[in-house]
mmCIF file with all atom_site columns, C-alpha atoms in Angstrom:
data_model
loop_
_atom_site.group_PDB
_atom_site.id
_atom_site.type_symbol
_atom_site.label_atom_id
_atom_site.label_alt_id
_atom_site.label_comp_id
_atom_site.label_asym_id
_atom_site.label_entity_id
_atom_site.label_seq_id
_atom_site.pdbx_PDB_ins_code
_atom_site.Cartn_x
_atom_site.Cartn_y
_atom_site.Cartn_z
_atom_site.occupancy
_atom_site.B_iso_or_equiv
_atom_site.pdbx_formal_charge
_atom_site.auth_seq_id
_atom_site.auth_comp_id
_atom_site.auth_asym_id
_atom_site.auth_atom_id
_atom_site.pdbx_PDB_model_num
ATOM 1  C CA . ILE A 1 1  ? -7.547 -22.808 19.738 1.00 0.00 ? 1  ILE A CA 1
ATOM 2  C CA . ILE A 1 2  ? -6.894 -22.511 16.033 1.00 0.00 ? 2  ILE A CA 1
ATOM 3  C CA . SER A 1 3  ? -4.536 -25.074 14.567 1.00 0.00 ? 3  SER A CA 1
ATOM 4  C CA . MET A 1 4  ? -2.717 -24.286 11.344 1.00 0.00 ? 4  MET A CA 1
ATOM 5  C CA . THR A 1 5  ? -0.946 -26.730 9.087  1.00 0.00 ? 5  THR A CA 1
ATOM 6  C CA . LYS A 1 6  ? 2.657  -26.165 8.058  1.00 0.00 ? 6  LYS A CA 1
ATOM 7  C CA . VAL A 1 7  ? 1.433  -25.374 4.553  1.00 0.00 ? 7  VAL A CA 1
ATOM 8  C CA . ALA A 1 8  ? -0.941 -22.687 5.864  1.00 0.00 ? 8  ALA A CA 1
ATOM 9  C CA . ILE A 1 9  ? 1.804  -21.176 8.031  1.00 0.00 ? 9  ILE A CA 1
ATOM 10 C CA . THR A 1 10 ? 4.254  -21.146 5.107  1.00 0.00 ? 10 THR A CA 1
ATOM 11 C CA . GLU A 1 11 ? 1.650  -19.438 2.905  1.00 0.00 ? 11 GLU A CA 1
ATOM 12 C CA . LEU A 1 12 ? 0.944  -16.864 5.613  1.00 0.00 ? 12 LEU A CA 1
ATOM 13 C CA . LYS A 1 13 ? 4.662  -16.117 5.982  1.00 0.00 ? 13 LYS A CA 1
ATOM 14 C CA . ARG A 1 14 ? 4.872  -15.449 2.229  1.00 0.00 ? 14 ARG A CA 1
ATOM 15 C CA . LYS A 1 15 ? 2.093  -12.867 2.523  1.00 0.00 ? 15 LYS A CA 1
ATOM 16 C CA . ILE A 1 16 ? 3.625  -11.026 5.488  1.00 0.00 ? 16 ILE A CA 1
ATOM 17 C CA . ASP A 1 17 ? 5.278  -7.692  4.763  1.00 0.00 ? 17 ASP A CA 1
ATOM 18 C CA . MET A 1 18 ? 8.440  -8.184  6.817  1.00 0.00 ? 18 MET A CA 1
ATOM 19 C CA . THR A 1 19 ? 9.195  -4.445  6.813  1.00 0.00 ? 19 THR A CA 1
ATOM 20 C CA . LYS A 1 20 ? 5.897  -3.707  8.522  1.00 0.00 ? 20 LYS A CA 1
ATOM 21 C CA . PHE A 1 21 ? 6.308  -6.729  10.792 1.00 0.00 ? 21 PHE A CA 1
ATOM 22 C CA . SER A 1 22 ? 9.772  -5.592  11.857 1.00 0.00 ? 22 SER A CA 1
ATOM 23 C CA . SER A 1 23 ? 8.436  -2.125  12.663 1.00 0.00 ? 23 SER A CA 1
ATOM 24 C CA . MET A 1 24 ? 6.603  -3.619  15.661 1.00 0.00 ? 24 MET A CA 1
ATOM 25 C CA . PHE A 1 25 ? 9.936  -4.399  17.259 1.00 0.00 ? 25 PHE A CA 1
ATOM 26 C CA . THR A 1 26 ? 10.955 -1.017  18.631 1.00 0.00 ? 26 THR A CA 1
ATOM 27 C CA . PRO A 1 27 ? 14.115 -0.881  20.761 1.00 0.00 ? 27 PRO A CA 1
ATOM 28 C CA . ASP A 1 28 ? 11.960 -1.069  23.919 1.00 0.00 ? 28 ASP A CA 1
ATOM 29 C CA . VAL A 1 29 ? 10.006 -4.098  22.690 1.00 0.00 ? 29 VAL A CA 1
ATOM 30 C CA . LYS A 1 30 ? 13.258 -5.814  21.681 1.00 0.00 ? 30 LYS A CA 1
ATOM 31 C CA . LYS A 1 31 ? 14.730 -5.110  25.124 1.00 0.00 ? 31 LYS A CA 1
ATOM 32 C CA . VAL A 1 32 ? 11.749 -6.691  26.892 1.00 0.00 ? 32 VAL A CA 1
ATOM 33 C CA . ILE A 1 33 ? 11.688 -9.747  24.615 1.00 0.00 ? 33 ILE A CA 1
ATOM 34 C CA . HIS A 1 34 ? 15.446 -10.262 24.871 1.00 0.00 ? 34 HIS A CA 1
ATOM 35 C CA . ALA A 1 35 ? 15.378 -9.999  28.670 1.00 0.00 ? 35 ALA A CA 1
ATOM 36 C CA . ILE A 1 36 ? 12.604 -12.597 29.037 1.00 0.00 ? 36 ILE A CA 1
ATOM 37 C CA . GLU A 1 37 ? 14.149 -14.995 26.511 1.00 0.00 ? 37 GLU A CA 1
ATOM 38 C CA . LYS A 1 38 ? 17.581 -14.632 28.149 1.00 0.00 ? 38 LYS A CA 1
ATOM 39 C CA . TYR A 1 39 ? 16.108 -16.369 31.210 1.00 0.00 ? 39 TYR A CA 1
ATOM 40 C CA . GLY A 1 40 ? 14.725 -19.228 29.127 1.00 0.00 ? 40 GLY A CA 1
ATOM 41 C CA . PHE A 1 41 ? 11.103 -18.184 28.799 1.00 0.00 ? 41 PHE A CA 1
ATOM 42 C CA . GLU A 1 42 ? 9.013  -17.927 25.642 1.00 0.00 ? 42 GLU A CA 1
ATOM 43 C CA . VAL A 1 43 ? 7.489  -14.674 24.419 1.00 0.00 ? 43 VAL A CA 1
ATOM 44 C CA . ARG A 1 44 ? 4.677  -14.233 21.894 1.00 0.00 ? 44 ARG A CA 1
ATOM 45 C CA . ILE A 1 45 ? 3.019  -11.158 20.394 1.00 0.00 ? 45 ILE A CA 1
ATOM 46 C CA . VAL A 1 46 ? -0.714 -11.291 21.138 1.00 0.00 ? 46 VAL A CA 1
ATOM 47 C CA . GLY A 1 47 ? -3.882 -9.252  21.071 1.00 0.00 ? 47 GLY A CA 1
ATOM 48 C CA . GLY A 1 48 ? -4.587 -6.157  19.048 1.00 0.00 ? 48 GLY A CA 1
ATOM 49 C CA . ALA A 1 49 ? -1.090 -6.025  17.563 1.00 0.00 ? 49 ALA A CA 1
ATOM 50 C CA . VAL A 1 50 ? -1.715 -9.319  15.784 1.00 0.00 ? 50 VAL A CA 1
ATOM 51 C CA . ARG A 1 51 ? -5.131 -8.153  14.569 1.00 0.00 ? 51 ARG A CA 1
ATOM 52 C CA . ASP A 1 52 ? -3.797 -4.796  13.375 1.00 0.00 ? 52 ASP A CA 1
ATOM 53 C CA . PHE A 1 53 ? -0.881 -6.393  11.590 1.00 0.00 ? 53 PHE A CA 1
ATOM 54 C CA . MET A 1 54 ? -3.114 -8.930  9.842  1.00 0.00 ? 54 MET A CA 1
ATOM 55 C CA . LEU A 1 55 ? -5.326 -6.035  8.691  1.00 0.00 ? 55 LEU A CA 1
ATOM 56 C CA . GLY A 1 56 ? -2.273 -4.375  7.152  1.00 0.00 ? 56 GLY A CA 1
ATOM 57 C CA . GLU A 1 57 ? -1.995 -1.710  9.836  1.00 0.00 ? 57 GLU A CA 1
ATOM 58 C CA . ILE A 1 58 ? 0.997  -0.916  12.015 1.00 0.00 ? 58 ILE A CA 1
ATOM 59 C CA . PRO A 1 59 ? 0.061  -1.631  15.647 1.00 0.00 ? 59 PRO A CA 1
ATOM 60 C CA . ARG A 1 60 ? 0.002  1.314   18.066 1.00 0.00 ? 60 ARG A CA 1
ATOM 61 C CA . ASP A 1 61 ? 1.079  -0.914  20.912 1.00 0.00 ? 61 ASP A CA 1
ATOM 62 C CA . VAL A 1 62 ? 2.341  -4.458  21.370 1.00 0.00 ? 62 VAL A CA 1
ATOM 63 C CA . ASP A 1 63 ? 1.035  -6.918  23.937 1.00 0.00 ? 63 ASP A CA 1
ATOM 64 C CA . LEU A 1 64 ? 3.224  -9.848  24.885 1.00 0.00 ? 64 LEU A CA 1
ATOM 65 C CA . ALA A 1 65 ? 2.426  -13.186 26.502 1.00 0.00 ? 65 ALA A CA 1
ATOM 66 C CA . THR A 1 66 ? 5.011  -15.350 28.238 1.00 0.00 ? 66 THR A CA 1
ATOM 67 C CA . ASP A 1 67 ? 5.207  -18.577 30.168 1.00 0.00 ? 67 ASP A CA 1
ATOM 68 C CA . ALA A 1 68 ? 7.062  -16.756 32.961 1.00 0.00 ? 68 ALA A CA 1
ATOM 69 C CA . GLU A 1 69 ? 5.177  -16.174 36.200 1.00 0.00 ? 69 GLU A CA 1
ATOM 70 C CA . PRO A 1 70 ? 4.616  -12.578 37.402 1.00 0.00 ? 70 PRO A CA 1
ATOM 71 C CA . ASP A 1 71 ? 7.242  -12.880 40.142 1.00 0.00 ? 71 ASP A CA 1
ATOM 72 C CA . GLU A 1 72 ? 9.719  -14.194 37.563 1.00 0.00 ? 72 GLU A CA 1
ATOM 73 C CA . ILE A 1 73 ? 9.017  -11.208 35.299 1.00 0.00 ? 73 ILE A CA 1
ATOM 74 C CA . ILE A 1 74 ? 9.585  -8.821  38.201 1.00 0.00 ? 74 ILE A CA 1
ATOM 75 C CA . TYR A 1 75 ? 12.907 -10.530 38.989 1.00 0.00 ? 75 TYR A CA 1
ATOM 76 C CA . ILE A 1 76 ? 14.001 -10.478 35.323 1.00 0.00 ? 76 ILE A CA 1
ATOM 77 C CA . PHE A 1 77 ? 13.089 -6.823  34.854 1.00 0.00 ? 77 PHE A CA 1
ATOM 78 C CA . GLU A 1 78 ? 14.929 -5.850  38.056 1.00 0.00 ? 78 GLU A CA 1
ATOM 79 C CA . GLN A 1 79 ? 18.031 -7.800  36.989 1.00 0.00 ? 79 GLN A CA 1
ATOM 80 C CA . GLU A 1 80 ? 17.981 -6.480  33.430 1.00 0.00 ? 80 GLU A CA 1
ATOM 81 C CA . LYS A 1 81 ? 17.017 -2.907  34.377 1.00 0.00 ? 81 LYS A CA 1
ATOM 82 C CA . VAL A 1 82 ? 13.886 -3.001  32.212 1.00 0.00 ? 82 VAL A CA 1
#
């Protein structure tokens, strides 16, 4: 696990192109994230999307990680029509 200081995180945020970053959040990705967070769970972007973004590329797909269990995700998606 990599630990970053607040200074390092602040510096990284200054270097991020927010237009490109925002482009990862398509309407479908926003819908999934909103649905999971609505039920009180955390969601993080992980995997190749993070790598691609850090390399200055726009990710082709977005992988998400959450603290919700699989059965909770199924329930949420059924309730929210995702």
